[in-house]
Short mmCIF file of C-alpha atoms in Angstrom, two decimals:
data_model
loop_
_atom_site.label_atom_id
_atom_site.label_comp_id
_atom_site.label_asym_id
_atom_site.label_seq_id
_atom_site.Cartn_x
_atom_site.Cartn_y
_atom_site.Cartn_z
CA UNK A 5 45.17 -41.67 -89.21
CA UNK A 6 43.36 -40.26 -92.57
CA UNK A 7 39.92 -41.50 -93.03
CA UNK A 8 40.14 -44.46 -95.44
CA UNK A 9 38.34 -44.37 -98.75
CA UNK A 10 35.68 -46.83 -99.43
CA UNK A 11 34.74 -48.24 -102.93
CA UNK A 12 31.15 -48.21 -104.32
CA UNK A 13 31.30 -52.15 -103.51
CA UNK A 14 31.95 -51.49 -99.59
CA UNK A 15 28.51 -52.30 -98.52
CA UNK A 16 28.15 -55.70 -100.52
CA UNK A 17 31.57 -56.61 -98.87
CA UNK A 18 30.09 -56.35 -95.54
CA UNK A 19 26.99 -58.02 -96.77
CA UNK A 20 29.30 -60.92 -97.95
CA UNK A 21 31.07 -60.99 -94.70
CA UNK A 22 34.25 -59.53 -96.03
CA UNK A 23 37.09 -59.31 -93.66
CA UNK A 24 38.15 -55.42 -94.16
CA UNK A 25 41.46 -54.09 -93.89
CA UNK A 26 43.07 -50.91 -94.91
CA UNK A 27 45.08 -50.96 -98.27
CA UNK A 28 46.36 -48.11 -100.41
CA UNK A 29 44.18 -45.66 -98.67
CA UNK A 30 41.05 -47.88 -99.05
CA UNK A 31 39.09 -50.14 -96.74
CA UNK A 32 39.00 -53.32 -98.90
CA UNK A 33 38.37 -57.18 -98.09
CA UNK A 34 41.40 -59.26 -97.50
CA UNK A 35 39.19 -62.24 -97.49
CA UNK A 36 35.30 -63.82 -97.04
CA UNK A 37 34.05 -66.56 -94.80
CA UNK A 38 35.38 -69.18 -97.31
CA UNK A 39 39.19 -68.07 -96.39
CA UNK A 40 42.23 -67.51 -98.75
CA UNK A 41 42.81 -70.97 -99.65
CA UNK A 42 39.34 -71.81 -100.76
CA UNK A 43 38.93 -68.39 -102.76
CA UNK A 44 42.25 -69.08 -104.40
CA UNK A 45 41.35 -72.81 -105.53
CA UNK A 46 38.13 -71.62 -106.53
CA UNK A 47 39.29 -68.85 -108.79
CA UNK A 48 41.77 -71.68 -110.70
CA UNK A 49 38.76 -73.93 -110.55
CA UNK A 50 35.81 -71.79 -111.46
CA UNK A 51 35.53 -67.96 -111.36
CA UNK A 52 36.60 -65.41 -108.69
CA UNK A 53 35.11 -61.65 -108.53
CA UNK A 54 37.69 -59.20 -107.10
CA UNK A 55 36.99 -55.51 -106.44
CA UNK A 56 39.61 -53.59 -107.99
CA UNK A 57 38.18 -50.39 -107.96
CA UNK A 58 40.70 -48.76 -105.71
CA UNK A 59 42.97 -48.85 -108.76
CA UNK A 60 43.07 -45.49 -110.80
CA UNK A 61 41.32 -45.40 -114.38
CA UNK A 62 42.57 -42.69 -116.72
CA UNK A 63 41.89 -41.41 -120.10
CA UNK A 64 44.41 -39.46 -122.04
CA UNK A 65 43.24 -37.45 -125.07
CA UNK A 66 46.00 -35.74 -127.35
CA UNK A 67 44.86 -32.55 -128.94
CA UNK A 68 46.63 -33.70 -132.39
CA UNK A 69 44.97 -37.26 -131.94
CA UNK A 70 48.49 -38.96 -131.24
CA UNK A 71 48.41 -39.69 -127.41
CA UNK A 72 50.59 -42.73 -128.41
CA UNK A 73 53.48 -40.78 -129.69
CA UNK A 74 53.10 -38.33 -126.29
CA UNK A 75 52.99 -41.54 -124.04
CA UNK A 76 56.07 -42.95 -125.25
CA UNK A 77 57.98 -39.94 -123.68
CA UNK A 78 57.21 -41.47 -120.36
CA UNK A 79 57.37 -45.22 -120.85
CA UNK A 80 59.67 -47.65 -122.81
CA UNK A 81 56.77 -49.63 -124.31
CA UNK A 82 55.82 -49.10 -127.99
CA UNK A 83 52.53 -47.49 -128.04
CA UNK A 84 52.31 -46.46 -131.48
CA UNK A 85 52.43 -50.08 -132.53
CA UNK A 86 49.31 -50.63 -130.29
CA UNK A 87 46.57 -51.71 -132.34
CA UNK A 88 43.03 -49.96 -131.87
CA UNK A 89 41.18 -52.36 -129.21
CA UNK A 90 44.17 -53.53 -127.75
CA UNK A 91 46.11 -53.42 -124.43
CA UNK A 92 49.57 -53.60 -123.45
CA UNK A 93 51.61 -53.94 -119.81
CA UNK A 94 53.82 -51.05 -119.37
CA UNK A 95 55.63 -48.83 -116.72
CA UNK A 96 56.59 -45.52 -115.90
CA UNK A 97 60.32 -45.05 -115.53
CA UNK A 98 62.11 -42.51 -113.60
CA UNK A 99 65.76 -40.70 -114.69
CA UNK A 100 67.75 -43.44 -113.10
CA UNK A 101 66.14 -46.31 -115.00
CA UNK A 102 63.90 -47.37 -112.02
CA UNK A 103 60.03 -48.16 -112.05
CA UNK A 104 57.46 -45.60 -110.82
CA UNK A 105 54.48 -47.87 -111.39
CA UNK A 106 53.50 -50.24 -113.62
CA UNK A 107 50.13 -50.13 -115.61
CA UNK A 108 47.98 -51.22 -118.29
CA UNK A 109 47.66 -49.22 -121.45
CA UNK A 110 44.66 -49.59 -123.72
CA UNK A 111 44.19 -48.08 -127.45
CA UNK A 112 40.54 -47.04 -127.54
CA UNK A 113 40.62 -45.05 -130.86
CA UNK A 114 40.52 -41.60 -130.26
CA UNK A 115 41.96 -41.81 -126.91
CA UNK A 116 44.20 -44.28 -124.36
CA UNK A 117 42.74 -45.87 -121.27
CA UNK A 118 45.17 -46.56 -118.58
CA UNK A 119 44.89 -48.39 -115.23
CA UNK A 120 47.40 -47.60 -112.86
CA UNK A 121 48.04 -49.00 -109.12
CA UNK A 122 45.98 -47.49 -106.19
CA UNK A 123 49.09 -46.61 -104.19
CA UNK A 124 50.63 -44.59 -107.02
CA UNK A 125 47.69 -42.99 -108.71
CA UNK A 126 48.11 -39.51 -107.55
CA UNK A 127 51.70 -39.58 -108.23
CA UNK A 128 51.21 -41.08 -111.59
CA UNK A 129 48.27 -38.53 -112.60
CA UNK A 130 50.50 -35.94 -111.62
CA UNK A 131 53.61 -37.35 -113.63
CA UNK A 132 51.29 -37.65 -116.74
CA UNK A 133 49.92 -34.24 -116.53
CA UNK A 134 53.35 -32.87 -116.19
CA UNK A 135 55.11 -35.17 -118.99
CA UNK A 136 52.33 -35.54 -121.82
CA UNK A 137 52.49 -32.38 -123.72
CA UNK A 138 49.29 -31.55 -125.52
CA UNK A 139 47.22 -34.07 -123.78
CA UNK A 140 44.13 -33.84 -121.73
CA UNK A 141 44.77 -36.23 -118.66
CA UNK A 142 41.26 -37.29 -117.25
CA UNK A 143 40.99 -39.26 -113.91
CA UNK A 144 37.87 -41.39 -113.74
CA UNK A 145 36.30 -41.15 -110.53
CA UNK A 146 32.68 -42.25 -111.45
CA UNK A 147 33.21 -46.07 -112.46
CA UNK A 148 34.06 -48.99 -110.19
CA UNK A 149 36.43 -51.52 -111.71
CA UNK A 150 35.56 -55.44 -111.09
CA UNK A 151 37.76 -58.45 -112.15
CA UNK A 152 36.18 -61.61 -112.96
CA UNK A 153 38.97 -64.33 -113.23
CA UNK A 154 38.91 -68.10 -113.89
CA UNK A 155 38.09 -70.60 -116.44
CA UNK A 156 34.45 -70.11 -115.92
CA UNK A 157 34.50 -66.27 -116.31
CA UNK A 158 34.12 -66.29 -120.00
CA UNK A 159 30.85 -68.29 -119.61
CA UNK A 160 29.62 -66.16 -116.64
CA UNK A 161 30.17 -62.63 -118.60
CA UNK A 162 28.92 -63.97 -121.78
CA UNK A 163 25.67 -64.25 -120.18
CA UNK A 164 25.55 -60.29 -119.89
CA UNK A 165 27.58 -59.56 -122.74
CA UNK A 166 27.61 -62.41 -125.41
CA UNK A 167 30.46 -60.37 -127.41
CA UNK A 168 33.06 -61.04 -124.52
CA UNK A 169 33.38 -64.80 -126.14
CA UNK A 170 35.01 -63.69 -129.17
CA UNK A 171 37.76 -61.37 -127.03
CA UNK A 172 41.26 -62.46 -127.02
CA UNK A 173 43.76 -62.04 -124.53
CA UNK A 174 44.54 -58.32 -123.94
CA UNK A 175 41.60 -57.01 -126.22
CA UNK A 176 39.34 -54.32 -125.15
CA UNK A 177 35.93 -52.94 -125.89
CA UNK A 178 33.19 -50.90 -124.97
CA UNK A 179 29.90 -52.79 -124.70
CA UNK A 180 26.19 -52.00 -123.91
CA UNK A 181 24.58 -54.08 -121.13
CA UNK A 182 21.57 -53.98 -118.79
CA UNK A 183 24.19 -52.49 -116.44
CA UNK A 184 24.78 -49.44 -118.53
CA UNK A 185 28.10 -49.16 -120.76
CA UNK A 186 30.76 -51.49 -119.69
CA UNK A 187 34.36 -51.23 -120.50
CA UNK A 188 35.90 -54.61 -120.62
CA UNK A 189 39.39 -55.94 -121.18
CA UNK A 190 40.35 -59.53 -121.37
CA UNK A 191 42.90 -59.66 -118.75
CA UNK A 192 43.69 -59.62 -115.30
CA UNK A 193 46.56 -60.36 -112.64
CA UNK A 194 46.07 -63.76 -111.52
CA UNK A 195 47.40 -66.03 -114.43
CA UNK A 196 44.02 -67.07 -115.17
CA UNK A 197 41.85 -66.34 -118.22
CA UNK A 198 39.35 -63.67 -117.21
CA UNK A 199 38.23 -59.83 -117.63
CA UNK A 200 38.41 -56.56 -115.79
CA UNK A 201 35.15 -54.72 -116.04
CA UNK A 202 34.78 -51.04 -115.57
CA UNK A 203 31.16 -49.89 -114.88
CA UNK A 204 29.34 -46.97 -113.62
CA UNK A 205 29.60 -46.67 -110.01
CA UNK A 206 25.90 -46.54 -109.42
CA UNK A 207 25.62 -49.83 -111.24
CA UNK A 208 28.48 -51.69 -109.60
CA UNK A 209 26.74 -53.41 -106.90
CA UNK A 210 23.81 -54.69 -109.24
CA UNK A 211 26.54 -56.18 -111.72
CA UNK A 212 28.64 -57.66 -108.92
CA UNK A 213 25.42 -59.27 -107.30
CA UNK A 214 24.30 -60.52 -110.82
CA UNK A 215 27.87 -62.14 -111.36
CA UNK A 216 28.08 -63.53 -107.81
CA UNK A 217 24.38 -65.01 -108.42
CA UNK A 218 26.17 -67.61 -110.73
CA UNK A 219 27.29 -70.81 -108.93
CA UNK A 220 30.30 -70.50 -110.54
CA UNK A 221 31.44 -67.17 -108.82
CA UNK A 222 32.71 -66.65 -105.48
CA UNK A 223 33.97 -63.10 -103.95
CA UNK A 224 37.69 -63.09 -103.44
CA UNK A 225 39.76 -60.64 -101.62
CA UNK A 226 43.24 -59.45 -101.30
CA UNK A 227 44.82 -62.19 -99.92
CA UNK A 228 43.79 -64.67 -102.63
CA UNK A 229 44.75 -62.05 -105.33
CA UNK A 230 48.28 -61.73 -103.79
CA UNK A 231 48.84 -65.75 -103.75
CA UNK A 232 47.30 -66.03 -107.23
CA UNK A 233 49.58 -63.24 -108.72
CA UNK A 234 52.59 -64.66 -106.91
CA UNK A 235 52.08 -68.23 -108.40
CA UNK A 236 51.81 -66.55 -111.97
CA UNK A 237 55.09 -64.77 -111.24
CA UNK A 238 53.71 -61.66 -111.50
CA UNK A 239 55.38 -58.54 -109.89
CA UNK A 240 53.73 -56.50 -107.00
CA UNK A 241 54.63 -52.84 -107.31
CA UNK A 242 56.27 -51.60 -103.82
CA UNK A 243 57.51 -55.19 -103.14
CA UNK A 244 58.98 -56.83 -106.43
CA UNK A 245 59.51 -53.66 -108.29
CA UNK A 246 60.07 -50.06 -107.04
CA UNK A 247 61.85 -46.92 -107.84
CA UNK A 248 65.08 -48.31 -107.56
CA UNK A 249 64.41 -51.33 -109.71
CA UNK A 250 65.13 -51.25 -113.40
CA UNK A 251 62.76 -53.26 -115.63
CA UNK A 252 65.66 -55.33 -116.81
CA UNK A 253 66.74 -56.58 -113.14
CA UNK A 254 63.06 -57.32 -112.83
CA UNK A 255 62.62 -59.92 -115.70
CA UNK A 256 60.39 -57.43 -117.58
CA UNK A 257 62.45 -56.94 -120.51
CA UNK A 258 59.94 -58.89 -122.61
CA UNK A 259 57.45 -55.68 -122.18
CA UNK A 260 60.18 -53.53 -123.95
CA UNK A 261 59.48 -54.03 -127.78
CA UNK A 262 62.54 -54.00 -130.42
CA UNK A 263 61.26 -50.67 -131.89
CA UNK A 264 62.21 -48.81 -128.49
CA UNK A 265 65.77 -50.85 -128.01
CA UNK A 266 68.86 -49.64 -129.48
CA UNK A 267 68.85 -49.96 -133.19
CA UNK A 268 64.87 -49.50 -133.14
CA UNK A 269 62.96 -47.11 -135.31
CA UNK A 270 62.06 -45.13 -132.07
CA UNK A 271 64.96 -46.16 -129.67
CA UNK A 272 65.17 -44.68 -126.33
CA UNK A 273 63.57 -41.26 -125.63
CA UNK A 274 61.97 -42.57 -122.31
CA UNK A 275 63.26 -41.53 -118.51
CA UNK A 276 66.29 -43.87 -117.62
CA UNK A 277 66.67 -45.03 -121.31
CA UNK A 278 70.60 -44.92 -120.94
CA UNK A 279 70.78 -47.27 -118.19
CA UNK A 280 68.07 -49.48 -119.24
CA UNK A 281 69.01 -49.74 -122.87
CA UNK A 282 72.63 -50.65 -121.54
CA UNK A 283 71.20 -53.28 -119.34
CA UNK A 284 69.47 -54.86 -121.94
CA UNK A 285 72.65 -55.14 -123.76
CA UNK A 286 75.01 -56.42 -120.90
CA UNK A 287 72.71 -57.56 -118.48
CA UNK A 288 72.67 -56.64 -114.62
CA UNK A 289 74.49 -57.74 -111.80
CA UNK A 290 71.22 -58.72 -109.87
CA UNK A 291 67.90 -60.67 -111.13
CA UNK A 292 64.67 -61.44 -110.00
CA UNK A 293 64.19 -64.79 -109.82
CA UNK A 294 61.50 -67.52 -108.77
CA UNK A 295 62.26 -69.63 -105.40
CA UNK A 296 61.11 -72.84 -104.16
CA UNK A 297 61.75 -72.98 -100.20
CA UNK A 298 62.25 -76.99 -99.43
CA UNK A 299 60.05 -77.86 -96.62
CA UNK A 300 56.84 -76.31 -95.54
CA UNK A 301 58.05 -72.95 -94.22
CA UNK A 302 57.34 -69.98 -96.20
CA UNK A 303 59.78 -67.40 -96.63
CA UNK A 304 58.12 -63.99 -96.57
CA UNK A 305 59.29 -60.73 -98.08
CA UNK A 306 62.70 -59.50 -96.71
CA UNK A 307 63.68 -63.11 -95.84
CA UNK A 308 67.50 -62.62 -96.36
CA UNK A 309 69.33 -65.22 -98.64
CA UNK A 310 72.81 -66.76 -98.17
CA UNK A 311 74.68 -68.82 -100.48
CA UNK A 312 75.98 -71.31 -97.98
CA UNK A 313 73.99 -72.72 -94.95
CA UNK A 314 76.33 -70.98 -92.55
CA UNK A 315 78.79 -67.90 -92.52
CA UNK A 316 79.05 -65.53 -95.12
CA UNK A 317 77.37 -62.41 -96.18
CA UNK A 318 74.02 -62.18 -97.58
CA UNK A 319 73.58 -62.67 -101.41
CA UNK A 320 70.03 -61.67 -101.92
CA UNK A 321 66.53 -61.17 -100.51
CA UNK A 322 63.08 -62.21 -100.84
CA UNK A 323 60.47 -59.57 -102.10
CA UNK A 324 57.28 -61.81 -102.15
CA UNK A 325 56.44 -65.00 -100.66
CA UNK A 326 54.10 -67.22 -99.02
CA UNK A 327 52.27 -70.57 -99.53
CA UNK A 328 50.95 -71.33 -103.04
CA UNK A 329 47.67 -73.04 -102.50
CA UNK A 330 47.79 -74.55 -106.23
CA UNK A 331 51.37 -75.42 -105.95
CA UNK A 332 50.61 -76.99 -102.62
CA UNK A 333 54.02 -75.37 -101.30
CA UNK A 334 55.61 -72.19 -100.33
CA UNK A 335 56.58 -70.17 -103.21
CA UNK A 336 58.69 -67.14 -103.44
CA UNK A 337 60.38 -64.48 -105.65
CA UNK A 338 63.46 -62.39 -104.75
CA UNK A 339 66.62 -60.61 -105.96
CA UNK A 340 69.84 -62.60 -106.35
CA UNK A 341 73.31 -61.96 -108.01
CA UNK A 342 73.08 -62.96 -111.78
CA UNK A 343 76.00 -65.58 -111.07
CA UNK A 344 73.50 -67.39 -108.58
CA UNK A 345 70.30 -67.18 -110.68
CA UNK A 346 70.72 -70.30 -112.79
CA UNK A 347 67.68 -72.74 -112.32
CA UNK A 348 68.15 -75.23 -109.67
CA UNK A 349 70.69 -73.10 -107.50
CA UNK A 350 70.37 -73.94 -103.83
CA UNK A 351 70.35 -70.89 -101.47
CA UNK A 352 69.42 -70.63 -97.95
CA UNK A 353 66.75 -68.17 -96.63
CA UNK A 354 67.13 -67.10 -92.90
CA UNK A 355 63.91 -67.82 -91.12
CA UNK A 356 63.56 -67.07 -87.61
CA UNK A 357 67.16 -67.27 -87.14
CA UNK A 358 67.65 -70.47 -88.85
CA UNK A 359 68.89 -70.83 -92.48
CA UNK A 360 66.29 -73.13 -94.55
CA UNK A 361 67.40 -74.36 -98.15
CA UNK A 362 65.40 -72.87 -101.37
CA UNK A 363 66.21 -73.49 -104.85
CA UNK A 364 65.97 -70.96 -107.84
CA UNK A 365 62.99 -71.94 -109.99
CA UNK A 366 61.26 -71.20 -113.26
CA UNK A 367 58.30 -68.70 -113.10
CA UNK A 368 55.49 -68.83 -113.59
CA UNK A 369 54.77 -71.62 -110.83
CA UNK A 370 51.51 -72.30 -112.34
CA UNK A 371 50.92 -72.35 -115.98
CA UNK A 372 49.02 -69.36 -117.51
CA UNK A 373 45.54 -69.89 -119.20
CA UNK A 374 45.35 -67.13 -121.10
CA UNK A 375 42.86 -67.16 -124.26
CA UNK A 376 45.21 -66.38 -127.01
#
């Protein structure tokens, strides 16, 4: 097995009692002594600190100053309308209309700052270098990335950078601090208010320790990160979306602005546009839905779904599932035929050879708490 990478917070994770596991080529903490349940609930109630340094940080600069126009060749989002100091969720698509990766795109004035998934970053960077004409694509390898999430996140981070209290959801900014220059976005992937903070690697442990010195903040591992995003109804790349999944099937049509749709001023022009634009108008045969299993048994990824308790062919599959600590019950997401996607539709998931009832439900399972 290839040697796993370590983030700059690796020693701190060990010091904090993190249980390390392989993830996307890195040794990452899946949980600490408090356990997944406690870490999850603490993030919802106060603030959790996550190491997300394994994710890719990329700067795109265009020789003509218009990196937004260049990037719109690869994504179906409206980047040209993204204001300076603002960030937008997006995704790279392939020629078949599938999703190559989902990402965050920030307009930082004379360049774009992009954060991509760890498992996809090498392919994403190659994709950008090949597809962004007239642009310099620079992978940032000397900075760590922390996520501070939860209702106390603002108060804690404002103790270091007071200006963050004025940031709205999806604002971005560059701020000076005792820990050097911090690249901060008011965003995250937990459904809670919070921030992602890019910091020079040599200052990352000091910043993380300073944040953890606040009694409101506890370290959180990958386990709770997954249960938090699942309760928030957010897709995990490689599970809920992949190269075969179109954004419309995945329920991500909201992330494709009108200007890139049929009749828009910058209609199409991105990979897979023909399929995606057609699906935006006519719908899809299958769709991603929220699922609430009845009873206490979680329905995890790859649980096969049936329309009836006995007999019949499979009609769908769970793509993410587990116990939702804030919901207090199992939660899941998966794909079902559009005709079976109505809220309240009862289906059956096969768990250890037995079909158990599950109901199609609205997402998110927990209301978001973003600062609009």
